[in-house]
Amino acid sequence: MQPNGMEMGAKTSGQGLTRVWRAFGWSMSGLRAALQNEAAFRQEAALCLVLAPLALWLGGSGVERALLVGSLTLVLVTELLNSAVEAVVDRIGPEHHQLSGRAKDIGSAAVFLSLANVLAVWLLVLLPRWW
């Protein structure tokens, strides 16, 4: 620990707008890393780029549009968290461990549920219009 309470190598965030700007930079670095290194994230991001404009067009109200686009965004958020868990597990070591496998499986299940949520939301919002 350093005298200021920070561990060696820890990111210092600053204050006010400086902190916000640095946090934005770290977030952009994370998005860039996910796009460069995670095929699943690239696929889901591409799907969102196609479906988000469709959601804005098909949604009959602001609430419907928010639900349709929000469900897509949730998939990206979940995939980012899953990728982060996988990166940490892989960092620990390449050997198989029951807890490492469980962590990866749970992350994968979270992504699956977020994708199932997209299907449910889109069906519940759009089907009544055509039924």
Coordinates of C-alpha atoms in Angstrom, one line a residue:
M1 CA 0.0 0.0 0.0
Q2 CA 1.1 3.5 -0.8
P3 CA 0.7 6.3 1.8
N4 CA -2.5 7.5 0.0
G5 CA -4.2 4.1 0.6
M6 CA -3.9 3.0 -3.1
E7 CA -2.2 -0.3 -4.0
M8 CA 0.8 -0.2 -6.2
G9 CA -0.3 -0.2 -9.9
A10 CA -3.9 0.8 -9.1
K11 CA -5.6 3.3 -11.4
T12 CA -6.1 6.7 -9.9
S13 CA -9.3 8.2 -10.9
G14 CA -8.9 11.9 -10.1
Q15 CA -11.8 14.1 -9.2
G16 CA -14.7 15.7 -11.0
L17 CA -14.5 16.0 -14.7
T18 CA -11.1 14.4 -14.8
R19 CA -12.5 11.3 -13.2
V20 CA -15.4 11.2 -15.6
W21 CA -13.0 11.6 -18.6
R22 CA -10.7 8.9 -17.4
A23 CA -13.6 6.5 -16.7
F24 CA -14.9 7.2 -20.2
G25 CA -11.4 6.3 -21.6
W26 CA -11.3 3.1 -19.7
S27 CA -14.7 2.2 -20.9
M28 CA -13.7 2.8 -24.5
S29 CA -10.6 0.7 -24.0
G30 CA -12.9 -2.1 -22.7
L31 CA -15.2 -1.8 -25.7
R32 CA -12.2 -1.8 -28.1
A33 CA -10.7 -4.9 -26.4
A34 CA -14.0 -6.7 -26.6
L35 CA -14.4 -5.9 -30.3
Q36 CA -10.9 -6.9 -31.1
N37 CA -10.7 -10.1 -29.0
E38 CA -14.2 -11.5 -28.5
A39 CA -16.0 -13.0 -31.5
A40 CA -19.3 -13.4 -29.7
F41 CA -19.3 -9.7 -28.8
R42 CA -18.6 -8.8 -32.4
Q43 CA -21.5 -11.0 -33.6
E44 CA -23.9 -9.6 -31.0
A45 CA -22.8 -6.0 -31.7
A46 CA -23.4 -6.6 -35.4
L47 CA -26.9 -8.0 -34.6
C48 CA -27.6 -5.0 -32.5
L49 CA -26.6 -2.6 -35.3
V50 CA -29.2 -4.3 -37.5
L51 CA -31.9 -4.8 -35.0
A52 CA -31.8 -1.4 -33.1
P53 CA -32.9 0.6 -36.1
L54 CA -35.6 -2.0 -36.7
A55 CA -36.7 -1.7 -33.1
L56 CA -37.0 2.1 -33.4
W57 CA -39.1 1.7 -36.5
L58 CA -41.3 -1.1 -35.2
G59 CA -41.8 0.2 -31.7
G60 CA -45.2 1.9 -31.5
S61 CA -44.3 4.1 -28.5
G62 CA -41.3 5.3 -26.6
V63 CA -41.8 2.5 -24.0
E64 CA -41.9 -0.1 -26.7
R65 CA -38.8 1.3 -28.4
A66 CA -37.0 1.4 -25.0
L67 CA -38.0 -2.2 -24.3
L68 CA -36.8 -3.5 -27.8
V69 CA -33.5 -1.6 -27.8
G70 CA -32.9 -2.1 -24.0
S71 CA -33.2 -5.9 -24.4
L72 CA -30.5 -5.7 -27.1
T73 CA -28.3 -3.6 -25.0
L74 CA -28.7 -6.1 -22.1
V75 CA -27.2 -8.8 -24.3
L76 CA -24.1 -6.6 -25.0
V77 CA -23.7 -5.8 -21.3
T78 CA -24.0 -9.5 -20.3
E79 CA -21.5 -10.5 -23.0
L80 CA -19.0 -7.9 -21.7
L81 CA -19.3 -9.3 -18.1
N82 CA -19.1 -12.9 -19.4
S83 CA -15.9 -12.0 -21.3
A84 CA -14.4 -10.3 -18.3
V85 CA -15.1 -13.4 -16.1
E86 CA -13.5 -15.6 -18.8
A87 CA -10.4 -13.3 -19.1
V88 CA -9.9 -13.5 -15.3
V89 CA -10.3 -17.2 -15.2
D90 CA -7.9 -17.7 -18.1
R91 CA -5.4 -15.3 -16.4
I92 CA -5.4 -17.6 -13.4
G93 CA -4.2 -20.6 -15.4
P94 CA -4.9 -22.9 -18.3
E95 CA -5.4 -26.0 -16.2
H96 CA -9.0 -27.1 -15.8
H97 CA -10.5 -26.4 -12.4
Q98 CA -14.1 -27.2 -11.4
L99 CA -14.7 -23.6 -10.1
S100 CA -13.2 -22.1 -13.2
G101 CA -15.5 -24.2 -15.4
R102 CA -18.5 -23.3 -13.2
A103 CA -17.7 -19.6 -13.5
K104 CA -17.5 -19.8 -17.3
D105 CA -20.7 -21.9 -17.5
I106 CA -22.6 -19.4 -15.3
G107 CA -21.4 -16.5 -17.5
S108 CA -22.5 -18.4 -20.6
A109 CA -25.9 -19.0 -19.0
A110 CA -26.3 -15.3 -18.3
V111 CA -25.7 -14.5 -21.9
F112 CA -28.2 -17.2 -22.9
L113 CA -30.8 -15.7 -20.6
S114 CA -30.2 -12.3 -22.0
L115 CA -30.7 -13.6 -25.5
A116 CA -33.9 -15.4 -24.4
N117 CA -35.0 -12.1 -22.9
V118 CA -34.6 -10.4 -26.4
L119 CA -36.8 -13.1 -27.9
A120 CA -39.5 -12.8 -25.2
V121 CA -39.5 -8.9 -25.2
W122 CA -39.7 -8.7 -29.0
L123 CA -42.5 -11.3 -29.2
L124 CA -44.5 -9.7 -26.3
V125 CA -44.2 -6.2 -27.8
L126 CA -44.6 -7.1 -31.5
L127 CA -46.8 -10.2 -31.7
P128 CA -50.1 -8.5 -30.4
R129 CA -49.9 -6.1 -33.3
W130 CA -49.9 -8.9 -35.9
W131 CA -52.1 -11.5 -34.1

